[in-house]
Amino acid sequence: MKIGELSRATGTNIETIRYYERIGLLPAPARTDANYRSYGDAHRARLRFVRHSRELGFTIDEIRSLLDLSDHPERDCADADRIASAHLEQVEAKIAQLSALRDELTRIVGRCRGGLAGDCRVIEALGDHGQCGGAH
Amino acid sequence: MKIGELSRATGTNIETIRYYERIGLLPAPARTDANYRSYGDAHRARLRFVRHSRELGFTIDEIRSLLDLSDHPERDCADADRIASAHLEQVEAKIAQLSALRDELTRIVGRCRGGLAGDCRVIEALGDHGQCGGAH
DNA sequence: GCTTGACCCTGTAGTTGCTACAGGGTGCAT
DNA sequence: ATGCACCCTGTAGCAACTACAGGGTCAAGC
Ligand SMILES: [Zn+2]
Ligand SMILES: [Zn+2]
Ligand SMILES: [Zn+2]
Ligand SMILES: [Zn+2]
């Protein structure tokens, strides 16, 4: 399959596929006579793994480690569990941080009564963290 | 006040202050004879506004607009309200997305029973979005 | 046989919001 | 005079792509 087909089959931008190859996340595929990349099912599965992991928020480096484990089925899977658990913790931390931020923004936005910028409580609140609840 | 003092007074990295000046977010301050930057209270207030807005997640471009309003107190503040509301919506969307992601990750992580990578349900789940609840 | 259009190639530069040097100058204390 | 802390400019790096520019390939239709 050519790169355009792989792109459609996985919902991945063509430039992104070439980028993954360049950074060594995907193996360089065979080439046709015209020097076109030629992919097989294994490439597609690997790219799906990468894209799905990216959608779940794993970094490229984490994915590299996960792929490495996937390539060595005889190894212990504890590393995979560790990477995924650590990532889950980071996601939870990010949610907590954004929630605090949302609360603060809600409070700030709710204070605008319209009128002149000079009297705007939103602009005032942005300049003064002392007005904040302190959670962010 | 010199850049180091401003840095300490606002908790901002010196390089970041110079960066903000370079991109036109902070006005270029006066210079001493030795060509050192010399800041006043207005600079400090402006930098606090910028940092606080960044902590609340506003982009540099949004902050540019907010500062512009802050500099023109005779204008209508509706734009500030619009920017802040739109940002709040984005934060809420991000929280929703991360929550879906957290649920999916929790499900995936919970399936690992240890053992060989070849049998690991975590690695399997990363390769197959079909196993996902579909929310992410 | 020739053009048109879709597709592919490489290589480089841009995005966001910083951060980290390298290589040099300044100012004060010992 | 010699440290040392501080300041200056300019450039390059980070993550994870994305967007060209400038060119080659191939099948269809006239
Ligand atoms: Zn207002
Ligand atoms: Zn605050
Ligand atoms: Zn496992
Ligand atoms: Zn999924």
CSV table of C-alpha atoms (C1' of nucleotides) and ligand atoms in Angstrom, one decimal:
chain,number,residue,atom,x,y,z
A,1,MET,CA,0.0,0.0,0.0
A,2,LYS,CA,1.3,3.5,-0.8
A,3,ILE,CA,1.6,6.3,1.7
A,4,GLY,CA,-1.7,7.9,0.8
A,5,GLU,CA,-3.6,4.7,1.4
A,6,LEU,CA,-1.9,4.1,4.7
A,7,SER,CA,-2.8,7.7,5.6
A,8,ARG,CA,-6.5,7.1,4.8
A,9,ALA,CA,-6.5,3.7,6.5
A,10,THR,CA,-5.2,5.1,9.8
A,11,GLY,CA,-6.4,8.7,9.7
A,12,THR,CA,-2.8,10.0,9.8
A,13,ASN,CA,-1.5,12.9,8.0
A,14,ILE,CA,1.0,11.9,5.3
A,15,GLU,CA,3.6,14.3,6.6
A,16,THR,CA,3.2,12.8,10.0
A,17,ILE,CA,3.9,9.3,8.7
A,18,ARG,CA,7.1,10.5,7.1
A,19,TYR,CA,8.0,12.3,10.3
A,20,TYR,CA,7.5,9.1,12.3
A,21,GLU,CA,9.8,7.3,9.9
A,22,ARG,CA,12.4,10.1,10.2
A,23,ILE,CA,12.5,9.9,14.0
A,24,GLY,CA,12.7,6.1,13.9
A,25,LEU,CA,9.2,5.4,15.3
A,26,LEU,CA,8.2,3.5,12.2
A,27,PRO,CA,10.6,1.3,10.2
A,28,ALA,CA,11.5,2.5,6.7
A,29,PRO,CA,9.3,0.6,4.3
A,30,ALA,CA,10.4,-1.0,1.0
A,31,ARG,CA,10.3,1.3,-2.1
A,32,THR,CA,8.8,0.8,-5.5
A,33,ASP,CA,10.7,1.4,-8.7
A,34,ALA,CA,9.5,4.9,-8.7
A,35,ASN,CA,10.9,5.3,-5.1
A,36,TYR,CA,7.5,5.3,-3.6
A,37,ARG,CA,7.1,4.0,-0.1
A,38,SER,CA,5.4,0.6,0.0
A,39,TYR,CA,3.7,-0.5,3.2
A,40,GLY,CA,2.3,-3.8,4.5
A,41,ASP,CA,-0.1,-4.9,7.2
A,42,ALA,CA,2.5,-4.8,9.9
A,43,HIS,CA,3.3,-1.2,9.1
A,44,ARG,CA,-0.4,-0.4,9.4
A,45,ALA,CA,-0.8,-2.2,12.7
A,46,ARG,CA,2.3,-0.4,14.1
A,47,LEU,CA,1.0,3.0,13.0
A,48,ARG,CA,-2.4,2.3,14.5
A,49,PHE,CA,-0.6,1.5,17.8
A,50,VAL,CA,1.3,4.7,17.6
A,51,ARG,CA,-1.7,6.9,16.8
A,52,HIS,CA,-3.9,5.3,19.4
A,53,SER,CA,-1.2,5.8,22.0
A,54,ARG,CA,-0.8,9.4,20.9
A,55,GLU,CA,-4.6,9.9,21.2
A,56,LEU,CA,-4.3,8.5,24.7
A,57,GLY,CA,-1.7,11.2,25.4
A,58,PHE,CA,1.5,9.1,25.5
A,59,THR,CA,4.7,10.9,24.5
A,60,ILE,CA,6.7,9.7,21.6
A,61,ASP,CA,9.4,8.4,24.0
A,62,GLU,CA,6.9,6.5,26.0
A,63,ILE,CA,5.5,5.0,22.7
A,64,ARG,CA,9.0,4.0,21.7
A,65,SER,CA,9.3,2.0,24.9
A,66,LEU,CA,5.9,0.5,24.5
A,67,LEU,CA,6.7,-0.5,20.9
A,68,ASP,CA,9.9,-2.0,22.1
A,69,LEU,CA,8.0,-4.2,24.5
A,70,SER,CA,5.5,-5.1,21.8
A,71,ASP,CA,8.4,-6.2,19.7
A,72,HIS,CA,9.8,-8.4,22.5
A,73,PRO,CA,6.9,-10.5,23.7
A,74,GLU,CA,9.2,-12.7,25.8
A,75,ARG,CA,10.0,-9.8,28.2
A,76,ASP,CA,8.2,-8.9,31.3
A,77,CYS,CA,5.3,-6.5,30.8
A,78,ALA,CA,5.8,-4.6,34.1
A,79,ASP,CA,7.4,-1.7,32.2
A,80,ALA,CA,4.3,-1.3,30.1
A,81,ASP,CA,2.2,-1.2,33.2
A,82,ARG,CA,4.5,1.3,34.8
A,83,ILE,CA,4.5,3.6,31.8
A,84,ALA,CA,0.7,3.5,31.6
A,85,SER,CA,0.2,4.0,35.3
A,86,ALA,CA,2.6,6.9,35.4
A,87,HIS,CA,0.8,8.5,32.5
A,88,LEU,CA,-2.6,8.0,34.1
A,89,GLU,CA,-1.3,9.8,37.2
A,90,GLN,CA,-0.2,12.7,35.0
A,91,VAL,CA,-3.6,12.9,33.3
A,92,GLU,CA,-5.2,13.0,36.7
A,93,ALA,CA,-2.9,15.7,37.9
A,94,LYS,CA,-3.6,17.7,34.7
A,95,ILE,CA,-7.4,17.3,35.3
A,96,ALA,CA,-7.0,18.6,38.8
A,97,GLN,CA,-5.0,21.5,37.7
A,98,LEU,CA,-7.5,22.4,34.9
A,99,SER,CA,-10.4,22.1,37.3
A,100,ALA,CA,-8.9,24.6,39.6
A,101,LEU,CA,-8.2,26.8,36.7
A,102,ARG,CA,-11.8,26.4,35.5
A,103,ASP,CA,-13.1,27.4,38.9
A,104,GLU,CA,-11.0,30.5,38.9
A,105,LEU,CA,-12.0,31.5,35.4
A,106,THR,CA,-15.7,30.9,36.2
A,107,ARG,CA,-15.4,33.3,39.1
A,108,ILE,CA,-13.5,35.9,37.1
A,109,VAL,CA,-15.8,35.7,34.1
A,110,GLY,CA,-18.9,35.9,36.3
A,111,ARG,CA,-17.8,39.3,37.6
A,112,CYS,CA,-18.0,41.3,34.3
A,113,ARG,CA,-21.1,43.4,34.2
A,114,GLY,CA,-20.3,45.0,30.9
A,115,GLY,CA,-19.3,48.7,30.4
A,116,LEU,CA,-15.9,50.3,30.1
A,117,ALA,CA,-12.6,48.3,30.1
A,118,GLY,CA,-11.4,50.7,32.8
A,119,ASP,CA,-14.0,49.4,35.2
A,120,CYS,CA,-13.9,45.7,34.1
A,121,ARG,CA,-13.5,43.3,36.9
A,122,VAL,CA,-12.1,40.7,34.5
A,123,ILE,CA,-9.2,42.8,33.5
A,124,GLU,CA,-8.7,43.8,37.1
A,125,ALA,CA,-8.7,40.2,38.2
A,126,LEU,CA,-6.1,39.2,35.6
A,127,GLY,CA,-3.7,41.8,37.1
A,128,ASP,CA,-4.2,40.7,40.6
A,129,HIS,CA,-3.7,37.1,41.7
A,130,GLY,CA,-4.5,38.2,45.3
A,131,GLN,CA,-8.1,38.0,44.3
A,132,CYS,CA,-7.8,34.4,43.4
A,133,GLY,CA,-8.9,31.6,45.7
A,134,GLY,CA,-5.3,30.3,45.6
A,135,ALA,CA,-5.9,26.9,44.2
A,136,HIS,CA,-4.3,27.5,40.8
B,1,MET,CA,14.8,48.1,39.0
B,2,LYS,CA,17.1,45.8,37.0
B,3,ILE,CA,16.0,42.6,35.3
B,4,GLY,CA,17.1,40.3,38.1
B,5,GLU,CA,15.0,42.2,40.6
B,6,LEU,CA,12.0,42.2,38.3
B,7,SER,CA,12.5,38.5,37.8
B,8,ARG,CA,12.5,37.9,41.6
B,9,ALA,CA,9.6,40.3,42.1
B,10,THR,CA,7.3,38.4,39.7
B,11,GLY,CA,8.7,34.9,39.7
B,12,THR,CA,9.6,35.1,36.1
B,13,ASN,CA,12.7,33.7,34.4
B,14,ILE,CA,15.0,36.5,33.1
B,15,GLU,CA,15.1,34.9,29.7
B,16,THR,CA,11.3,34.9,29.7
B,17,ILE,CA,11.2,38.6,30.4
B,18,ARG,CA,13.6,39.3,27.5
B,19,TYR,CA,11.5,37.0,25.4
B,20,TYR,CA,8.3,39.0,26.2
B,21,GLU,CA,10.1,42.2,25.2
B,22,ARG,CA,11.3,40.7,22.0
B,23,ILE,CA,7.8,39.6,20.9
B,24,GLY,CA,6.4,43.0,21.9
B,25,LEU,CA,4.3,41.8,24.9
B,26,LEU,CA,6.3,44.1,27.2
B,27,PRO,CA,7.5,47.5,26.2
B,28,ALA,CA,11.3,48.0,25.9
B,29,PRO,CA,12.4,49.7,29.1
B,30,ALA,CA,14.9,52.5,29.5
B,31,ARG,CA,18.6,51.6,29.7
B,32,THR,CA,21.3,52.6,32.2
B,33,ASP,CA,24.7,53.9,31.0
B,34,ALA,CA,25.9,50.3,31.1
B,35,ASN,CA,23.0,49.3,28.7
B,36,TYR,CA,21.2,47.5,31.5
B,37,ARG,CA,17.4,47.4,31.3
B,38,SER,CA,15.8,49.6,33.9
B,39,TYR,CA,12.2,48.8,34.9
B,40,GLY,CA,9.5,50.8,36.9
B,41,ASP,CA,6.3,49.9,38.7
B,42,ALA,CA,4.3,49.9,35.5
B,43,HIS,CA,6.5,47.3,34.0
B,44,ARG,CA,6.1,45.1,37.0
B,45,ALA,CA,2.3,45.4,37.0
B,46,ARG,CA,2.2,44.6,33.3
B,47,LEU,CA,4.4,41.6,33.7
B,48,ARG,CA,2.3,40.4,36.6
B,49,PHE,CA,-0.8,40.7,34.4
B,50,VAL,CA,1.0,38.6,31.7
B,51,ARG,CA,2.2,35.9,34.1
B,52,HIS,CA,-1.1,35.6,35.8
B,53,SER,CA,-2.9,35.4,32.5
B,54,ARG,CA,-0.5,32.7,31.4
B,55,GLU,CA,-1.1,30.8,34.6
B,56,LEU,CA,-4.8,30.9,33.8
B,57,GLY,CA,-4.0,29.4,30.5
B,58,PHE,CA,-4.5,32.3,28.1
B,59,THR,CA,-2.4,32.3,25.0
B,60,ILE,CA,0.1,35.1,24.2
B,61,ASP,CA,-2.2,36.4,21.5
B,62,GLU,CA,-5.2,36.5,23.9
B,63,ILE,CA,-3.0,38.3,26.4
B,64,ARG,CA,-2.0,40.8,23.7
B,65,SER,CA,-5.7,41.6,23.2
B,66,LEU,CA,-6.4,41.8,26.9
B,67,LEU,CA,-3.4,44.1,27.5
B,68,ASP,CA,-4.7,46.2,24.6
B,69,LEU,CA,-8.0,46.6,26.4
B,70,SER,CA,-6.3,47.3,29.6
B,71,ASP,CA,-4.3,50.1,27.9
B,72,HIS,CA,-7.6,51.6,26.6
B,73,PRO,CA,-9.9,51.9,29.5
B,74,GLU,CA,-12.4,54.0,27.5
B,75,ARG,CA,-13.3,51.0,25.3
B,76,ASP,CA,-16.0,48.5,25.8
B,77,CYS,CA,-15.0,45.5,27.9
B,78,ALA,CA,-17.1,43.1,25.9
B,79,ASP,CA,-14.0,41.8,24.1
B,80,ALA,CA,-12.4,40.9,27.4
B,81,ASP,CA,-15.5,39.0,28.4
B,82,ARG,CA,-15.6,37.2,25.1
B,83,ILE,CA,-12.0,36.2,25.3
B,84,ALA,CA,-12.3,34.9,28.8
B,85,SER,CA,-15.5,33.1,28.1
B,86,ALA,CA,-14.1,31.4,25.0
B,87,HIS,CA,-11.1,30.4,27.0
B,88,LEU,CA,-13.2,29.0,29.8
B,89,GLU,CA,-15.1,26.9,27.3
B,90,GLN,CA,-11.8,25.6,25.9
B,91,VAL,CA,-10.7,24.6,29.4
B,92,GLU,CA,-14.0,22.8,30.0
B,93,ALA,CA,-13.7,21.0,26.7
B,94,LYS,CA,-10.1,20.0,27.6
B,95,ILE,CA,-11.3,18.7,31.0
B,96,ALA,CA,-14.0,16.6,29.3
B,97,GLN,CA,-11.5,15.2,26.9
B,98,LEU,CA,-9.0,14.4,29.6
B,99,SER,CA,-11.7,12.8,31.7
B,100,ALA,CA,-12.6,10.4,28.9
B,101,LEU,CA,-9.0,9.7,28.4
B,102,ARG,CA,-8.5,9.0,32.1
B,103,ASP,CA,-11.5,6.6,32.1
B,104,GLU,CA,-10.0,4.7,29.1
B,105,LEU,CA,-6.5,4.6,30.7
B,106,THR,CA,-8.0,3.3,33.9
B,107,ARG,CA,-9.7,0.6,32.1
B,108,ILE,CA,-6.6,-0.3,30.2
B,109,VAL,CA,-4.2,-0.2,33.1
B,110,GLY,CA,-6.6,-2.3,35.2
B,111,ARG,CA,-6.4,-5.2,32.8
B,112,CYS,CA,-2.7,-6.0,33.2
B,113,ARG,CA,-2.2,-9.1,35.3
B,114,GLY,CA,1.6,-9.1,34.9
B,115,GLY,CA,3.6,-11.7,33.0
B,116,LEU,CA,4.9,-11.6,29.5
B,117,ALA,CA,4.6,-8.6,27.2
B,118,GLY,CA,3.2,-11.0,24.5
B,119,ASP,CA,0.2,-11.6,26.7
B,120,CYS,CA,-0.2,-8.1,28.1
B,121,ARG,CA,-3.6,-6.6,27.7
B,122,VAL,CA,-2.2,-3.1,28.0
B,123,ILE,CA,-0.1,-3.5,24.9
B,124,GLU,CA,-3.0,-5.3,23.2
B,125,ALA,CA,-5.4,-2.5,24.1
B,126,LEU,CA,-3.0,0.2,22.8
B,127,GLY,CA,-3.0,-1.4,19.4
B,128,ASP,CA,-6.8,-1.8,19.2
B,129,HIS,CA,-9.1,1.2,19.6
B,130,GLY,CA,-12.0,-1.1,19.0
B,131,GLN,CA,-11.7,-2.2,22.6
B,132,CYS,CA,-12.2,1.4,23.8
B,133,GLY,CA,-15.5,2.7,25.1
B,134,GLY,CA,-15.4,5.1,22.2
B,135,ALA,CA,-15.5,8.3,24.2
B,136,HIS,CA,-12.0,9.5,23.4
C,1,DG,C1',1.6,11.9,-28.2
C,2,DC,C1',0.6,15.2,-25.1
C,3,DT,C1',-1.6,17.4,-21.4
C,4,DT,C1',-3.9,17.3,-17.0
C,5,DG,C1',-4.3,16.0,-12.4
C,6,DA,C1',-3.5,13.2,-8.6
C,7,DC,C1',-0.1,11.4,-6.3
C,8,DC,C1',4.7,10.8,-4.6
C,9,DC,C1',9.7,12.4,-3.3
C,10,DT,C1',13.3,15.3,-0.4
C,11,DG,C1',14.6,19.0,2.4
C,12,DT,C1',13.7,22.9,5.1
C,13,DA,C1',11.3,26.1,7.9
C,14,DG,C1',7.4,27.4,10.7
C,15,DT,C1',4.3,26.7,15.0
C,16,DT,C1',3.9,27.8,20.8
C,17,DG,C1',6.1,29.4,24.8
C,18,DC,C1',9.6,29.3,26.5
C,19,DT,C1',14.7,27.7,28.0
C,20,DA,C1',19.7,27.2,27.5
C,21,DC,C1',23.8,28.3,26.1
C,22,DA,C1',28.1,30.9,24.0
C,23,DG,C1',30.7,34.6,24.1
C,24,DG,C1',31.2,38.8,25.9
C,25,DG,C1',30.7,43.4,29.0
C,26,DT,C1',29.9,45.8,33.9
C,27,DG,C1',30.2,46.7,38.8
C,28,DC,C1',31.5,46.0,43.4
C,29,DA,C1',34.2,43.9,47.1
C,30,DT,C1',38.4,41.9,48.6
D,1,DA,C1',43.9,43.0,40.2
D,2,DT,C1',40.9,39.5,40.6
D,3,DG,C1',37.1,37.3,41.7
D,4,DC,C1',32.1,37.0,41.4
D,5,DA,C1',27.5,38.2,40.5
D,6,DC,C1',25.1,40.3,37.3
D,7,DC,C1',24.0,42.0,32.6
D,8,DC,C1',24.1,42.1,27.3
D,9,DT,C1',23.1,40.0,22.3
D,10,DG,C1',22.2,36.3,19.3
D,11,DT,C1',21.3,31.7,18.3
D,12,DA,C1',19.7,27.1,18.9
D,13,DG,C1',17.0,23.7,21.2
D,14,DC,C1',12.6,21.4,23.1
D,15,DA,C1',7.6,18.4,21.4
D,16,DA,C1',5.1,16.9,17.9
D,17,DC,C1',3.9,17.9,14.3
D,18,DT,C1',2.5,20.9,9.8
D,19,DA,C1',3.4,23.4,5.6
D,20,DC,C1',5.5,24.5,1.9
D,21,DA,C1',9.0,24.7,-2.3
D,22,DG,C1',10.6,22.5,-6.0
D,23,DG,C1',10.7,18.5,-8.3
D,24,DG,C1',9.5,13.4,-10.2
D,25,DT,C1',5.8,9.6,-11.6
D,26,DC,C1',1.7,7.7,-13.6
D,27,DA,C1',-2.8,6.8,-15.5
D,28,DA,C1',-6.7,8.8,-18.1
D,29,DG,C1',-8.6,11.3,-21.7
D,30,DC,C1',-8.2,14.0,-26.0
E,1,ZN,ZN,-15.9,43.5,31.8
E,2,ZN,ZN,-4.7,33.8,40.3
E,3,ZN,ZN,0.8,-6.3,31.3
E,4,ZN,ZN,-9.1,4.0,22.0
